Short mmCIF file of C-alpha atoms and ligand atoms in Angstrom, two decimals:
data_model
loop_
_atom_site.label_atom_id
_atom_site.label_comp_id
_atom_site.label_asym_id
_atom_site.label_seq_id
_atom_site.Cartn_x
_atom_site.Cartn_y
_atom_site.Cartn_z
CA UNK A 18 0.00 0.00 0.00
CA UNK A 19 1.39 3.50 -0.77
CA UNK A 20 2.51 5.61 2.18
CA UNK A 21 -0.42 7.71 3.50
CA UNK A 22 -0.01 11.39 2.75
CA UNK A 23 -1.70 14.36 4.37
CA UNK A 24 -1.69 18.06 3.52
CA UNK A 25 -1.10 20.26 6.57
CA UNK A 26 -2.51 23.78 6.21
CA UNK A 27 -1.71 25.67 9.45
CA UNK A 28 -3.15 29.07 8.37
CA UNK A 29 -3.37 32.08 10.67
CA UNK A 30 -3.40 33.12 14.31
CA UNK A 31 -3.20 30.10 16.62
CA UNK A 32 -3.53 27.77 13.59
CA UNK A 33 0.24 27.12 13.26
CA UNK A 34 0.65 26.63 17.05
CA UNK A 35 -2.09 24.03 17.46
CA UNK A 36 -1.34 22.33 14.14
CA UNK A 37 2.30 21.87 15.16
CA UNK A 38 1.10 20.17 18.35
CA UNK A 39 -1.26 17.90 16.41
CA UNK A 40 1.41 16.91 13.87
CA UNK A 41 3.80 16.07 16.73
CA UNK A 42 1.20 13.67 18.16
CA UNK A 43 0.50 12.19 14.73
CA UNK A 44 4.18 11.60 14.04
CA UNK A 45 4.52 9.87 17.37
CA UNK A 46 1.82 7.29 16.61
CA UNK A 47 2.25 7.08 12.82
CA UNK A 48 5.78 8.10 11.76
CA UNK A 49 5.05 6.57 8.33
CA UNK A 50 2.47 9.25 7.44
CA UNK A 51 3.95 11.84 5.11
CA UNK A 52 2.95 15.40 6.11
CA UNK A 53 3.20 18.04 3.37
CA UNK A 54 2.87 21.55 4.77
CA UNK A 55 1.29 24.24 2.59
CA UNK A 56 0.42 27.89 3.01
CA UNK A 57 -3.19 29.14 3.27
CA UNK A 58 -5.32 32.11 4.35
CA UNK A 59 -3.82 35.36 5.61
CA UNK A 60 -0.38 33.75 5.62
CA UNK A 61 -0.71 33.36 1.82
CA UNK A 62 -2.19 36.82 1.26
CA UNK A 63 0.75 38.36 3.16
CA UNK A 64 3.01 36.83 0.49
CA UNK A 65 0.89 38.35 -2.27
CA UNK A 66 -0.65 34.96 -3.06
CA UNK A 67 -4.37 34.10 -3.24
CA UNK A 68 -5.99 32.72 -0.03
CA UNK A 69 -5.65 29.20 -1.47
CA UNK A 70 -2.52 29.19 -3.66
CA UNK A 71 -2.36 26.69 -6.51
CA UNK A 72 0.55 24.80 -4.90
CA UNK A 73 -1.51 24.33 -1.70
CA UNK A 74 -4.48 23.04 -3.64
CA UNK A 75 -2.19 20.62 -5.46
CA UNK A 76 -0.84 19.36 -2.12
CA UNK A 77 -4.47 18.70 -1.06
CA UNK A 78 -5.26 16.96 -4.37
CA UNK A 79 -2.38 14.57 -3.81
CA UNK A 80 -3.29 13.74 -0.20
CA UNK A 81 -5.59 11.36 1.65
CA UNK A 82 -6.75 14.13 3.96
CA UNK A 83 -6.25 17.76 4.95
CA UNK A 84 -5.29 18.83 8.46
CA UNK A 85 -6.38 22.45 8.67
CA UNK A 86 -5.55 24.98 11.39
CA UNK A 87 -7.66 28.11 11.07
CA UNK A 88 -7.89 31.16 8.84
CA UNK A 89 -8.89 34.75 9.41
CA UNK A 90 -7.28 37.90 10.74
CA UNK A 91 -8.97 41.16 11.80
CA UNK A 92 -7.02 43.18 9.22
CA UNK A 93 -8.88 41.43 6.36
CA UNK A 94 -12.37 41.72 7.87
CA UNK A 95 -13.56 44.56 5.62
CA UNK A 96 -12.29 43.00 2.35
CA UNK A 97 -14.47 41.33 -0.31
CA UNK A 98 -14.89 37.57 0.19
CA UNK A 99 -12.37 36.58 -2.51
CA UNK A 100 -9.64 38.59 -0.81
CA UNK A 101 -10.26 37.28 2.68
CA UNK A 102 -8.40 34.35 4.31
CA UNK A 103 -11.72 32.52 4.93
CA UNK A 104 -12.18 32.21 1.14
CA UNK A 105 -9.65 29.36 1.19
CA UNK A 106 -11.97 27.28 3.34
CA UNK A 107 -14.93 28.15 1.15
CA UNK A 108 -13.01 26.93 -1.93
CA UNK A 109 -11.89 23.69 -0.26
CA UNK A 110 -15.42 22.87 0.90
CA UNK A 111 -16.89 23.69 -2.50
CA UNK A 112 -14.28 22.07 -4.75
CA UNK A 113 -13.97 18.83 -2.79
CA UNK A 114 -17.76 18.82 -2.28
CA UNK A 115 -17.39 18.31 1.46
CA UNK A 116 -21.08 17.69 2.09
CA UNK A 117 -20.93 16.10 5.54
CA UNK A 118 -19.70 18.00 8.55
CA UNK A 119 -19.13 15.91 11.66
CA UNK A 120 -18.71 17.56 15.04
CA UNK A 121 -18.25 15.37 18.09
CA UNK A 122 -19.05 17.14 21.35
CA UNK A 123 -17.52 15.62 24.48
CA UNK A 124 -17.12 16.82 28.01
CA UNK A 125 -13.96 15.35 29.53
CA UNK A 126 -14.07 14.19 33.12
CA UNK A 127 -12.94 17.08 35.30
CA UNK A 128 -14.09 19.79 32.86
CA UNK A 129 -17.81 19.71 33.79
CA UNK A 130 -17.53 22.94 35.77
CA UNK A 131 -16.28 24.84 32.70
CA UNK A 132 -19.69 24.35 31.04
CA UNK A 133 -22.34 27.05 31.23
CA UNK A 134 -24.82 24.32 32.21
CA UNK A 135 -24.95 22.58 35.59
CA UNK A 136 -22.20 19.98 35.90
CA UNK A 137 -24.67 17.12 36.42
CA UNK A 138 -26.34 17.88 33.06
CA UNK A 139 -23.11 17.60 31.04
CA UNK A 140 -21.21 14.90 32.97
CA UNK A 141 -20.15 12.24 30.46
CA UNK A 142 -21.68 14.17 27.55
CA UNK A 143 -20.75 12.52 24.26
CA UNK A 144 -22.76 13.36 21.15
CA UNK A 145 -22.10 14.02 17.47
CA UNK A 146 -23.74 16.59 15.23
CA UNK A 147 -23.84 15.67 11.53
CA UNK A 148 -24.57 18.74 9.43
CA UNK A 149 -25.32 18.83 5.70
CA UNK A 150 -22.77 21.34 4.45
CA UNK A 151 -23.22 22.03 0.75
CA UNK A 152 -26.97 22.43 0.21
CA UNK A 153 -30.01 24.19 1.60
CA UNK A 154 -30.60 27.89 2.08
CA UNK A 155 -26.90 28.87 2.14
CA UNK A 156 -26.33 27.78 -1.46
CA UNK A 157 -29.66 27.54 -3.31
CA UNK A 158 -30.54 30.05 -6.04
CA UNK A 159 -32.04 32.60 -6.45
CA UNK A 160 -30.38 34.53 -3.68
CA UNK A 161 -30.69 38.25 -4.32
CA UNK A 162 -31.96 41.67 -3.42
CA UNK A 163 -34.92 42.99 -5.42
CA UNK A 164 -37.12 46.00 -5.64
CA UNK A 165 -40.72 44.69 -5.70
CA UNK A 166 -43.42 47.32 -6.31
CA UNK A 167 -40.92 49.95 -5.20
CA UNK A 168 -40.16 48.10 -1.94
CA UNK A 169 -36.63 46.91 -1.17
CA UNK A 170 -36.80 43.13 -0.68
CA UNK A 171 -34.44 40.16 -0.41
CA UNK A 172 -34.87 36.51 -1.22
CA UNK A 173 -33.04 33.34 -0.21
CA UNK A 174 -34.03 29.96 -1.56
CA UNK A 175 -33.96 26.62 0.19
CA UNK A 176 -33.70 23.56 -2.03
CA UNK A 177 -32.91 19.97 -1.09
CA UNK A 178 -32.74 17.11 -3.54
CA UNK A 179 -33.46 13.54 -2.47
CA UNK A 180 -29.89 12.27 -3.21
CA UNK A 181 -28.40 15.05 -1.04
CA UNK A 182 -30.58 14.01 1.89
CA UNK A 183 -29.93 10.34 1.29
CA UNK A 184 -26.12 10.61 1.34
CA UNK A 185 -26.00 12.67 4.54
CA UNK A 186 -28.53 10.34 6.18
CA UNK A 187 -26.27 7.38 5.37
CA UNK A 188 -23.25 9.11 6.95
CA UNK A 189 -25.31 9.70 10.09
CA UNK A 190 -26.76 6.18 10.27
CA UNK A 191 -23.30 4.66 9.78
CA UNK A 192 -21.94 6.81 12.60
CA UNK A 193 -24.84 5.95 14.90
CA UNK A 194 -24.37 2.27 14.13
CA UNK A 195 -20.74 2.50 15.29
CA UNK A 196 -21.78 4.30 18.50
CA UNK A 197 -24.83 3.95 20.77
CA UNK A 198 -27.23 3.31 17.84
CA UNK A 199 -29.50 6.30 18.39
CA UNK A 200 -30.12 8.87 15.67
CA UNK A 201 -32.09 12.10 16.03
CA UNK A 202 -33.09 13.73 12.76
CA UNK A 203 -33.90 17.42 13.14
CA UNK A 204 -36.21 19.26 10.74
CA UNK A 205 -39.13 21.69 10.59
CA UNK A 206 -41.59 19.47 8.80
CA UNK A 207 -44.66 21.27 10.19
CA UNK A 208 -43.69 24.34 8.10
CA UNK A 209 -41.11 23.52 5.44
CA UNK A 210 -41.57 21.44 2.29
CA UNK A 211 -37.81 20.71 2.25
CA UNK A 212 -38.20 19.25 5.75
CA UNK A 213 -41.06 17.00 4.65
CA UNK A 214 -38.80 15.63 1.90
CA UNK A 215 -35.96 15.34 4.44
CA UNK A 216 -38.09 13.29 6.83
CA UNK A 217 -39.43 11.02 4.10
CA UNK A 218 -35.92 10.22 2.80
CA UNK A 219 -34.48 9.72 6.29
CA UNK A 220 -37.32 7.27 7.05
CA UNK A 221 -36.58 5.42 3.83
CA UNK A 222 -32.84 5.10 4.61
CA UNK A 223 -33.79 3.98 8.14
CA UNK A 224 -35.21 0.73 6.76
CA UNK A 225 -31.62 -0.30 5.93
CA UNK A 226 -30.56 0.29 9.54
CA UNK A 227 -33.07 -1.64 11.68
CA UNK A 228 -30.52 -1.77 14.52
CA UNK A 229 -30.46 2.06 14.81
CA UNK A 230 -33.24 3.75 16.77
CA UNK A 231 -34.47 6.84 14.89
CA UNK A 232 -36.39 9.80 16.32
CA UNK A 233 -37.53 12.97 14.55
CA UNK A 234 -37.43 16.24 16.48
CA UNK A 235 -38.49 19.70 15.29
CA UNK A 236 -35.62 22.17 15.28
CA UNK A 237 -37.09 24.52 17.91
CA UNK A 238 -37.61 21.60 20.26
CA UNK A 239 -34.11 20.27 19.50
CA UNK A 240 -32.62 23.63 20.51
CA UNK A 241 -34.42 23.34 23.86
CA UNK A 242 -33.62 19.68 24.46
CA UNK A 243 -29.92 20.30 23.84
CA UNK A 244 -29.74 22.42 26.97
CA UNK A 245 -32.33 20.40 28.94
CA UNK A 246 -31.21 16.82 28.38
CA UNK A 247 -28.01 16.98 26.28
CA UNK A 248 -26.79 13.56 27.43
CA UNK A 249 -29.81 11.83 25.89
CA UNK A 250 -28.51 12.54 22.37
CA UNK A 251 -26.16 10.22 20.51
CA UNK A 252 -26.01 11.30 16.84
CA UNK A 253 -27.97 14.31 15.53
CA UNK A 254 -28.37 14.81 11.77
CA UNK A 255 -29.76 17.95 10.21
CA UNK A 256 -29.68 20.30 7.23
CA UNK A 257 -27.20 23.11 6.70
CA UNK A 258 -28.67 26.13 8.52
CA UNK A 259 -30.19 24.19 11.43
CA UNK A 260 -26.86 22.37 11.78
CA UNK A 261 -24.91 25.63 11.78
CA UNK A 262 -26.91 26.87 14.77
CA UNK A 263 -27.33 23.61 16.69
CA UNK A 264 -23.67 22.58 16.35
CA UNK A 265 -22.56 25.88 17.90
CA UNK A 266 -25.14 25.49 20.66
CA UNK A 267 -23.86 21.96 21.33
CA UNK A 268 -20.26 23.21 21.31
CA UNK A 269 -20.75 25.70 24.14
CA UNK A 270 -21.98 22.88 26.37
CA UNK A 271 -18.36 21.83 26.80
CA UNK A 272 -17.06 25.12 28.18
CA UNK A 273 -14.05 25.46 25.87
CA UNK A 274 -14.16 25.91 22.13
CA UNK A 275 -10.51 24.83 22.12
CA UNK A 276 -11.41 21.18 22.78
CA UNK A 277 -13.67 20.51 19.81
CA UNK A 278 -12.51 18.91 16.55
CA UNK A 279 -14.44 18.49 13.32
CA UNK A 280 -14.34 16.58 10.07
CA UNK A 281 -15.85 17.36 6.68
CA UNK A 282 -16.19 14.56 4.14
CA UNK A 283 -16.75 14.42 0.44
CA UNK A 284 -17.41 11.44 -1.76
CA UNK A 285 -13.78 10.77 -2.76
CA UNK A 286 -12.53 7.44 -1.44
CA UNK A 287 -9.04 6.90 0.01
CA UNK A 288 -7.35 3.52 0.53
CA UNK A 289 -8.33 3.69 4.24
CA UNK A 290 -11.73 5.39 4.02
CA UNK A 291 -12.72 8.76 2.60
CA UNK A 292 -11.00 12.03 1.84
CA UNK A 293 -11.76 14.68 4.43
CA UNK A 294 -10.79 18.00 5.92
CA UNK A 295 -10.12 17.99 9.66
CA UNK A 296 -9.98 21.15 11.75
CA UNK A 297 -10.68 22.64 15.16
CA UNK A 298 -14.13 24.27 15.24
CA UNK A 299 -12.68 27.52 16.57
CA UNK A 300 -11.22 30.37 14.58
CA UNK A 301 -7.72 31.82 14.60
CA UNK A 302 -8.13 33.41 18.07
CA UNK A 303 -6.06 36.53 17.27
CA UNK A 304 -6.37 37.65 20.92
CA UNK A 305 -4.07 34.83 22.10
CA UNK A 306 -2.09 34.11 18.90
CA UNK A 307 1.69 33.97 19.32
CA UNK A 308 1.50 33.64 23.10
CA UNK A 309 1.92 29.86 23.10
CA UNK A 310 -1.13 29.37 25.33
CA UNK A 311 -3.76 28.04 22.88
CA UNK A 312 -5.43 24.77 23.79
CA UNK A 313 -4.27 22.19 21.19
CA UNK A 314 -6.92 19.59 22.12
CA UNK A 315 -9.20 20.31 19.15
CA UNK A 316 -6.33 19.98 16.67
CA UNK A 317 -5.04 16.80 18.34
CA UNK A 318 -8.53 15.27 18.30
CA UNK A 319 -8.85 16.33 14.64
CA UNK A 320 -5.85 14.10 13.96
CA UNK A 321 -7.65 11.23 15.73
CA UNK A 322 -10.65 11.74 13.44
CA UNK A 323 -8.34 11.88 10.41
CA UNK A 324 -6.80 8.56 11.36
CA UNK A 325 -10.21 6.97 11.91
CA UNK A 326 -12.05 8.21 8.83
CA UNK A 327 -9.40 8.86 6.15
CA UNK A 328 -6.65 6.38 7.04
CA UNK A 329 -8.85 3.64 8.54
CA UNK A 330 -6.67 3.48 11.67
CA UNK A 331 -9.13 3.06 14.55
CA UNK A 332 -6.45 1.76 16.90
CA UNK A 333 -4.36 4.92 16.88
CA UNK A 334 -7.43 7.17 16.73
CA UNK A 335 -8.71 5.64 19.97
CA UNK A 336 -5.19 5.73 21.43
CA UNK A 337 -4.96 9.50 20.94
CA UNK A 338 -8.46 10.05 22.34
CA UNK A 339 -7.62 8.02 25.44
CA UNK A 340 -4.38 9.99 25.90
CA UNK A 341 -6.30 13.30 25.80
CA UNK A 342 -8.88 11.92 28.25
CA UNK A 343 -6.11 10.86 30.64
CA UNK A 344 -4.32 14.21 30.34
CA UNK A 345 -7.51 15.95 31.54
CA UNK A 346 -8.15 13.35 34.22
CA UNK A 347 -4.65 14.04 35.56
CA UNK A 348 -5.49 17.74 35.81
CA UNK A 349 -3.66 19.10 32.74
CA UNK A 350 -5.24 22.46 31.83
CA UNK A 351 -4.47 25.24 29.40
CA UNK A 352 -5.05 28.88 30.38
CA UNK A 353 -8.66 29.28 29.19
CA UNK A 354 -9.90 26.45 31.46
CA UNK A 355 -7.38 26.61 34.29
CA UNK A 356 -9.14 27.24 37.60
CA UNK A 357 -7.76 28.38 40.93
CA UNK A 358 -5.34 25.75 42.04
CA UNK A 359 -4.50 24.34 38.60
CA UNK A 360 -1.41 25.33 36.66
CA UNK A 361 -2.03 26.82 33.21
CA UNK A 362 0.08 24.79 30.80
CA UNK A 363 1.43 26.19 27.55
CA UNK A 364 0.42 24.62 24.23
CA UNK A 365 3.71 22.72 24.11
CA UNK A 366 3.54 21.56 27.76
CA UNK A 367 -0.05 20.33 27.36
CA UNK A 368 0.95 18.46 24.21
CA UNK A 369 3.85 16.86 26.10
CA UNK A 370 1.38 15.56 28.71
CA UNK A 371 -0.81 14.06 25.97
CA UNK A 372 2.23 12.54 24.24
CA UNK A 373 3.40 10.96 27.50
CA UNK A 374 -0.06 9.44 27.96
CA UNK A 375 0.15 7.77 24.54
CA UNK A 376 2.65 5.28 25.86
CA UNK A 377 0.48 4.09 28.76
P1 NAD B 22 -12.31 32.34 17.68
O1 NAD B 22 -12.90 30.99 17.69
O2 NAD B 22 -11.04 32.51 16.94
O3 NAD B 22 -12.12 32.86 19.17
C1 NAD B 22 -13.20 32.98 20.10
C2 NAD B 22 -12.64 32.97 21.53
O4 NAD B 22 -12.24 31.63 21.85
C3 NAD B 22 -11.39 33.84 21.72
O5 NAD B 22 -11.44 34.44 22.99
C4 NAD B 22 -10.25 32.87 21.65
O6 NAD B 22 -9.11 33.26 22.38
C5 NAD B 22 -10.87 31.59 22.23
N1 NAD B 22 -10.26 30.39 21.64
C6 NAD B 22 -10.46 29.87 20.41
N2 NAD B 22 -9.70 28.78 20.21
C7 NAD B 22 -9.00 28.59 21.35
C8 NAD B 22 -8.05 27.64 21.78
N3 NAD B 22 -7.65 26.63 20.97
N4 NAD B 22 -7.52 27.75 23.02
C9 NAD B 22 -7.92 28.73 23.84
N5 NAD B 22 -8.82 29.67 23.52
C10 NAD B 22 -9.36 29.61 22.28
O7 NAD B 22 -13.45 33.29 17.06
P2 NAD B 22 -13.36 34.81 16.58
O8 NAD B 22 -12.48 35.60 17.50
O9 NAD B 22 -14.77 35.22 16.37
O10 NAD B 22 -12.66 34.73 15.15
C11 NAD B 22 -11.30 35.04 14.90
C12 NAD B 22 -11.00 34.87 13.41
O11 NAD B 22 -11.15 33.49 13.05
C13 NAD B 22 -11.94 35.65 12.50
O12 NAD B 22 -11.16 36.23 11.47
C14 NAD B 22 -12.89 34.59 11.95
O13 NAD B 22 -13.37 34.92 10.67
C15 NAD B 22 -11.97 33.38 11.90
N6 NAD B 22 -12.68 32.07 11.94
C16 NAD B 22 -12.10 31.05 11.25
C17 NAD B 22 -12.64 29.78 11.32
C18 NAD B 22 -11.96 28.66 10.57
O14 NAD B 22 -10.83 28.81 10.16
N7 NAD B 22 -12.61 27.53 10.40
C19 NAD B 22 -13.76 29.54 12.11
C20 NAD B 22 -14.32 30.60 12.84
C21 NAD B 22 -13.76 31.87 12.75
#
């Protein structure tokens, strides 16, 4: 089998700091994986290159997966989309048709008090949000401003096609099957025609997964249940806009955005699974960039997801996840979650604790 190859795109702000930590962990467990680093985002623009330079795209084309840091810097905020660092991510998602966004949300033992909910509600929390990423109201046409009878108006369109719903439903059912076998499909079928199609297709796919328990929940109710009984969820699947909102709501349950990884899949197969882009859910955190204090957990856990889904290496994926769990159980904390009485570790020191736990 050819040597696995990944493209590493560190990007801006804390991106390079946390990506370095994640690559160190990866190289420890899989020294055979070839990591090709490429420039992206504001780091590229600063060199008078486009946000996603051709050479970086080529590195991604030739890889089994992309490990992405983060992009975005305040100095580009007012620029048109094509000149902003975030455009790189837009291009990658569009061109590789990364239709499935997977966000695991876990509360590590010892971190319950960092949550904005009561500790007993989030203890042991372990759910996954599967969001459709390339369809729905964010991408459907027409999308424009109009003057109608002299009145300024705007229109967005929401379209879903049966195959789009079917493929995301399969991703979610497969995930649920490998976990606690419970799937919650979120829609707004009492109002939206797209949701009625969504529910019909999800029910049809469900017949192929009799071992997975399926429930349908309306999006407004799902938003409430996520803060009322978060631990009752296993896998949640939903369309693009609902997923955007619910996945952020789920993320804050953990107390630190720096602990949450994500994966986005397309249809391209790799020898070990499928091509994907793996990244922390947070941004470039310019307020702490360069200080060496960013929490690298999300990037390290992104590597675990990369191993599991793109390289088919469950053993090392689980090994990294257990090492992170143990690091927290032993009291390792970075600055944003350090409490009175715990030492705030630097990015490098925290990574060293995780690395040491790999060998146990
Ligand atoms: P952010 O996620 O970068 O930061 C929000 C807060 O969380 C900050 O206080 C930050 O210090 C903290 N934080 C984030 N990650 C952390 C970590 N690993 N360890 C410790 N603390 C952490 O969100 P923002 O400030 O709204 O955005 C900053 C820039 O990032 C913007 O330019 C935005 O467009 C961009 N952005 C990029 C992505 C991406 O690359 N996928 C995602 C979101 C935002």
